[in-house]
Coordinates of C-alpha atoms and ligand atoms in Angstrom, one line a residue:
M26 CA -47.7 -30.3 66.2
D27 CA -45.7 -27.1 66.7
T28 CA -44.2 -26.2 63.3
H29 CA -40.9 -25.6 65.0
T30 CA -40.6 -29.2 65.8
R31 CA -40.9 -30.1 62.0
P32 CA -37.5 -29.0 60.8
I33 CA -35.6 -29.8 57.6
A34 CA -32.3 -31.5 57.8
A35 CA -30.0 -29.4 55.6
V36 CA -26.6 -30.4 54.3
D37 CA -24.2 -28.0 52.5
I38 CA -21.3 -29.6 50.6
G39 CA -18.4 -27.5 49.5
G40 CA -14.8 -28.2 48.5
T41 CA -13.5 -27.3 51.9
K42 CA -16.3 -28.1 54.4
I43 CA -19.4 -30.2 54.8
A44 CA -21.9 -28.5 57.1
A45 CA -25.3 -29.8 58.3
A46 CA -28.1 -28.4 60.4
L47 CA -31.7 -28.9 61.4
V48 CA -33.4 -25.8 60.1
D49 CA -36.8 -24.6 61.2
Q50 CA -39.4 -22.9 58.9
D51 CA -38.1 -19.4 59.8
G52 CA -34.6 -20.3 58.6
A53 CA -33.2 -20.6 62.1
L54 CA -30.5 -23.3 62.7
L55 CA -31.6 -25.5 65.6
T56 CA -28.5 -27.6 65.7
R57 CA -25.4 -27.5 63.5
T58 CA -22.3 -29.5 62.8
Q59 CA -19.5 -29.5 60.2
R60 CA -16.3 -31.2 59.2
P61 CA -13.6 -30.7 56.6
T62 CA -14.3 -32.2 53.1
P63 CA -11.9 -35.0 52.5
A64 CA -11.8 -33.7 48.9
T65 CA -8.8 -35.7 47.8
A66 CA -9.6 -38.9 49.7
G67 CA -11.9 -40.5 47.1
G68 CA -15.6 -40.4 46.5
E69 CA -16.6 -42.9 49.3
A70 CA -14.7 -41.0 51.9
V71 CA -16.6 -37.8 51.0
L72 CA -19.9 -39.7 51.1
R73 CA -18.9 -41.1 54.6
A74 CA -18.4 -37.5 55.8
V75 CA -21.9 -36.5 54.5
L76 CA -23.5 -39.6 56.2
D77 CA -21.6 -38.8 59.4
V78 CA -23.0 -35.3 59.7
L79 CA -26.5 -36.7 59.0
D80 CA -26.0 -39.3 61.7
E81 CA -24.9 -36.6 64.1
L82 CA -28.2 -34.7 63.3
A83 CA -30.2 -37.9 63.7
A84 CA -28.9 -38.1 67.3
S85 CA -30.9 -35.0 68.1
P86 CA -34.3 -35.4 69.8
L87 CA -35.7 -33.1 67.1
W88 CA -34.8 -35.6 64.4
S89 CA -38.1 -37.5 64.8
G90 CA -39.9 -34.4 63.4
V91 CA -37.7 -34.0 60.3
R92 CA -39.8 -33.7 57.1
A93 CA -37.1 -33.9 54.4
V94 CA -33.4 -33.7 53.8
G95 CA -32.3 -30.7 51.7
V96 CA -28.8 -31.0 50.1
G97 CA -27.0 -28.1 48.6
S98 CA -23.8 -29.1 46.7
A99 CA -21.1 -27.3 44.8
G100 CA -21.8 -27.8 41.1
P101 CA -22.3 -28.9 38.6
V102 CA -25.2 -31.0 39.8
D103 CA -27.8 -32.9 38.0
T104 CA -31.0 -32.6 40.0
A105 CA -33.0 -34.6 37.4
R106 CA -30.7 -37.6 38.0
G107 CA -29.8 -36.8 41.6
T108 CA -26.1 -36.8 40.8
V109 CA -23.3 -34.3 41.5
S110 CA -19.9 -33.6 39.9
P111 CA -18.4 -30.8 42.0
V112 CA -15.3 -29.3 40.4
N113 CA -13.4 -29.3 43.7
I114 CA -14.3 -32.9 44.6
P115 CA -12.6 -35.0 42.0
G116 CA -13.8 -38.3 43.5
W117 CA -17.4 -37.4 42.7
R118 CA -18.2 -37.4 39.0
G119 CA -21.8 -38.2 38.2
F120 CA -22.0 -39.4 41.8
P121 CA -25.5 -40.7 42.8
L122 CA -25.7 -38.6 46.0
V123 CA -29.5 -38.7 46.3
E124 CA -29.7 -42.5 45.9
R125 CA -26.8 -43.0 48.4
I126 CA -28.3 -40.7 51.1
S127 CA -31.8 -42.3 50.6
A128 CA -30.3 -45.8 51.0
H129 CA -28.6 -44.7 54.3
L130 CA -31.9 -43.3 55.6
A131 CA -33.9 -46.3 54.3
P132 CA -35.1 -47.6 57.6
T133 CA -37.1 -44.4 58.1
P134 CA -37.4 -42.9 54.6
L135 CA -37.4 -39.2 54.0
P136 CA -37.6 -37.2 50.8
V137 CA -34.0 -36.1 49.7
V138 CA -34.0 -32.8 47.7
L139 CA -30.8 -31.8 45.8
A140 CA -29.9 -28.3 44.7
G141 CA -26.8 -26.6 43.4
D142 CA -25.2 -24.2 45.9
G143 CA -26.0 -21.1 43.9
I144 CA -29.6 -22.0 43.7
A145 CA -29.7 -22.7 47.4
I146 CA -28.2 -19.3 48.2
A147 CA -30.8 -17.6 45.9
A148 CA -33.5 -19.5 47.7
A149 CA -32.2 -18.3 51.1
E150 CA -31.9 -14.7 50.1
H151 CA -35.3 -14.7 48.5
R152 CA -37.1 -16.3 51.4
F153 CA -35.2 -14.6 54.3
G154 CA -32.7 -12.0 53.0
A155 CA -32.0 -9.1 50.7
A156 CA -33.9 -10.5 47.7
R157 CA -37.2 -10.8 49.7
P158 CA -38.9 -7.7 48.1
Y159 CA -38.1 -8.8 44.5
D160 CA -39.8 -11.1 42.0
N161 CA -36.8 -11.0 39.6
A162 CA -33.4 -11.1 41.2
L163 CA -29.9 -12.5 40.6
C164 CA -28.2 -13.7 43.8
M165 CA -24.5 -14.1 43.5
V166 CA -21.6 -15.5 45.5
V167 CA -18.3 -13.9 44.8
S168 CA -15.6 -16.0 46.6
T169 CA -12.9 -18.4 45.5
G170 CA -15.4 -19.0 42.7
V171 CA -18.3 -17.0 41.3
G172 CA -21.7 -18.6 41.4
G173 CA -25.3 -17.6 41.5
G174 CA -29.0 -18.4 41.2
L175 CA -32.0 -16.7 39.7
I176 CA -35.4 -15.8 41.0
L177 CA -37.7 -15.2 38.1
G178 CA -41.4 -14.4 38.3
G179 CA -41.2 -14.8 42.1
A180 CA -39.9 -18.4 41.9
L181 CA -36.5 -20.1 41.8
H182 CA -35.4 -20.7 38.2
T183 CA -33.4 -23.9 38.3
G184 CA -33.3 -25.1 34.7
T185 CA -33.7 -28.8 33.8
T186 CA -30.7 -30.1 35.6
G187 CA -30.6 -27.4 38.4
N188 CA -27.6 -25.4 37.0
A189 CA -29.2 -22.2 35.9
G190 CA -27.5 -19.1 37.3
H191 CA -23.9 -20.2 36.7
I192 CA -22.9 -16.6 36.0
G193 CA -19.3 -17.1 36.9
H194 CA -18.9 -19.0 33.6
I195 CA -20.4 -16.6 31.2
T196 CA -17.8 -15.0 28.9
V197 CA -17.0 -11.3 29.4
D198 CA -13.8 -11.4 27.3
L199 CA -13.9 -13.1 23.9
D200 CA -10.1 -13.6 23.8
G201 CA -9.7 -14.1 27.5
E202 CA -7.7 -16.8 29.4
P203 CA -8.8 -20.4 29.2
C204 CA -11.1 -21.4 32.1
P205 CA -11.2 -24.8 33.8
C206 CA -14.8 -25.1 32.6
G207 CA -13.6 -25.4 29.0
S208 CA -14.5 -21.9 27.8
R209 CA -12.4 -18.7 28.0
G210 CA -12.7 -15.2 29.3
C211 CA -15.2 -16.3 32.0
L212 CA -16.4 -13.8 34.6
E213 CA -14.8 -16.0 37.3
Q214 CA -11.4 -15.4 35.7
F215 CA -11.8 -11.7 36.6
A216 CA -13.9 -11.5 39.7
S217 CA -13.0 -14.4 42.0
G218 CA -10.7 -13.7 45.0
T219 CA -8.0 -15.8 43.3
A220 CA -8.3 -13.7 40.1
I221 CA -8.2 -10.4 41.9
A222 CA -5.0 -11.4 43.8
R223 CA -3.4 -12.9 40.6
H224 CA -4.1 -9.7 38.6
A225 CA -2.8 -7.4 41.3
L226 CA 0.5 -9.4 41.5
R227 CA 0.8 -9.6 37.7
T228 CA 0.5 -5.8 37.4
G229 CA 3.3 -5.3 40.0
W230 CA 1.4 -5.0 43.3
R231 CA 3.9 -5.8 46.1
P232 CA 2.3 -7.2 49.3
T233 CA 3.9 -5.9 52.6
T234 CA 3.5 -9.3 54.3
D235 CA 3.4 -13.0 53.1
D236 CA -0.3 -12.6 52.5
T237 CA -1.0 -12.4 48.8
S238 CA -4.7 -13.1 49.0
A239 CA -7.6 -10.9 47.9
V240 CA -8.0 -9.8 51.5
A241 CA -4.5 -8.4 51.5
V242 CA -5.2 -6.7 48.2
A243 CA -8.3 -5.2 49.8
A244 CA -6.3 -3.8 52.7
A245 CA -3.8 -2.3 50.3
A246 CA -6.6 -0.8 48.2
R247 CA -8.1 0.8 51.4
A248 CA -4.7 2.3 52.0
G249 CA -4.8 3.9 48.6
D250 CA -2.5 1.5 46.6
P251 CA -3.4 2.2 43.0
L252 CA -2.6 -1.3 41.7
A253 CA -4.7 -2.9 44.4
L254 CA -7.6 -0.4 43.7
A255 CA -7.3 -1.3 40.0
A256 CA -7.6 -5.0 40.6
Y257 CA -10.9 -4.5 42.5
D258 CA -12.1 -2.1 39.8
R259 CA -11.4 -4.7 37.1
A260 CA -13.3 -7.3 39.1
A261 CA -16.2 -4.8 39.5
R262 CA -16.2 -4.0 35.8
A263 CA -16.4 -7.7 34.8
L264 CA -19.2 -8.3 37.4
A265 CA -21.0 -5.3 35.9
A266 CA -20.8 -6.7 32.4
G267 CA -22.1 -10.1 33.6
I268 CA -24.9 -8.6 35.6
A269 CA -25.9 -6.3 32.8
A270 CA -26.0 -9.1 30.3
T271 CA -28.2 -11.1 32.6
A272 CA -30.5 -8.1 33.3
T273 CA -30.8 -7.5 29.5
L274 CA -31.8 -11.1 28.9
V275 CA -34.3 -11.7 31.7
E276 CA -35.0 -8.3 33.2
L277 CA -33.9 -8.1 36.8
D278 CA -35.1 -5.9 39.6
A279 CA -32.1 -6.5 41.8
V280 CA -28.8 -8.2 42.2
V281 CA -27.7 -9.5 45.6
I282 CA -24.0 -10.2 46.2
G283 CA -22.5 -12.3 48.9
G284 CA -19.4 -14.4 49.5
G285 CA -16.0 -13.7 50.9
V286 CA -14.9 -11.2 48.2
A287 CA -18.1 -9.2 48.6
Q288 CA -17.3 -8.7 52.3
V289 CA -15.0 -5.8 51.2
G290 CA -18.3 -3.9 50.7
E291 CA -18.1 -0.6 48.9
L292 CA -14.5 -1.3 47.7
L293 CA -16.2 -3.7 45.2
L294 CA -19.9 -2.5 45.2
G295 CA -19.0 1.2 44.6
P296 CA -17.2 0.6 41.3
L297 CA -19.7 -2.0 40.4
R298 CA -22.6 0.5 40.6
E299 CA -20.5 2.9 38.6
H300 CA -19.7 0.4 35.9
L301 CA -23.3 -0.7 35.7
T302 CA -24.1 2.7 34.4
T303 CA -22.0 1.9 31.4
Y304 CA -23.0 -1.7 30.7
A305 CA -26.6 -1.7 31.8
A306 CA -27.6 0.9 29.3
L307 CA -31.0 0.1 28.1
P308 CA -33.8 1.8 30.1
F309 CA -35.2 -1.4 31.5
T310 CA -31.8 -2.4 32.9
A311 CA -30.7 0.9 34.2
G312 CA -32.6 0.9 37.5
I313 CA -31.2 -2.4 38.8
K314 CA -30.7 -2.4 42.6
V315 CA -27.4 -3.7 44.0
H316 CA -27.6 -5.2 47.6
R317 CA -25.2 -7.0 49.8
A318 CA -26.4 -10.5 50.8
Q319 CA -28.0 -10.5 54.3
L320 CA -27.4 -14.2 55.2
G321 CA -23.9 -15.0 56.3
T322 CA -21.8 -18.1 56.1
D323 CA -24.8 -20.4 56.8
A324 CA -26.7 -19.2 53.7
G325 CA -26.0 -22.5 52.0
L326 CA -27.7 -24.4 54.8
V327 CA -30.7 -22.1 55.1
G328 CA -31.0 -22.3 51.3
A329 CA -30.8 -26.1 51.1
A330 CA -33.7 -26.2 53.6
A331 CA -35.7 -23.5 51.7
V332 CA -35.4 -25.5 48.5
A333 CA -36.5 -28.7 50.3
V334 CA -39.5 -26.8 51.7
A335 CA -40.4 -25.6 48.2
H336 CA -40.5 -29.3 47.1
V337 CA -42.3 -30.8 50.1
G338 CA -44.5 -27.8 50.9
A339 CA -44.7 -25.7 54.0
V340 CA -46.2 -27.3 57.1
Ligands
LIG421 ZN1 -15.5 -20.9 32.9

């Protein structure tokens, strides 16, 4: 059978949307669907939305060739138990997602492989994107949150429960602000889009429109506003500290950065490279390459499929 007819059914579950696609072995999306996440409507309603997107995929004539279901979810996840507890989906705490999806598919059973969204994106960038040349890389998403996943020794490093790479919640400021995760001074409190906008406003940046988002701060920074520039510089400095700490611990060849905030490009990556020269000081950390992610908004789907392929094997 043509390998292109043996796709993976991938699902990407986030706080705002649930996307699903049939993905071929080259990472191409053959058919795709999505709907908003009913995040506040209770756990069963969110599950219904997941089963609905799967049912939509199952209506495709390609479904009969599907080898496995790969599920990427906002974390924390517990891949050992098959449960998820996404911070932005309060109805799901220790929710048995793998068991519930498997039960739904029971008439024609398929393996269901769960991964955290940071791990999924690392898998996608390593298999098809900017991390492809590297055996040791950190792939990050800098967006409304800050997440990531690690490639070590040429393979995904997931940890026992699938949560390795949660770089947004390493402390970069000992006396920093409390973080929803329970710690304080987390990288996410400096580098997320929300944090960048909050810091700019706190230091006196005045938006010229109603838009007070990180995108508006970026526009002001490009126009030379010193407070807006300082907010991005502070985010870049925190990212540099977090990346340098990771590189010091596990020795990285490269860091790949994607997500909404990273779309500002050199406004963030320029100061990031500069600050890395301060924080990544030991010789084995000094040469770390910084790349922008190559896969776009569908990286989560491509990655969920890549993780599933890693489990069930290539055709
Ligand atoms: Zn935290």
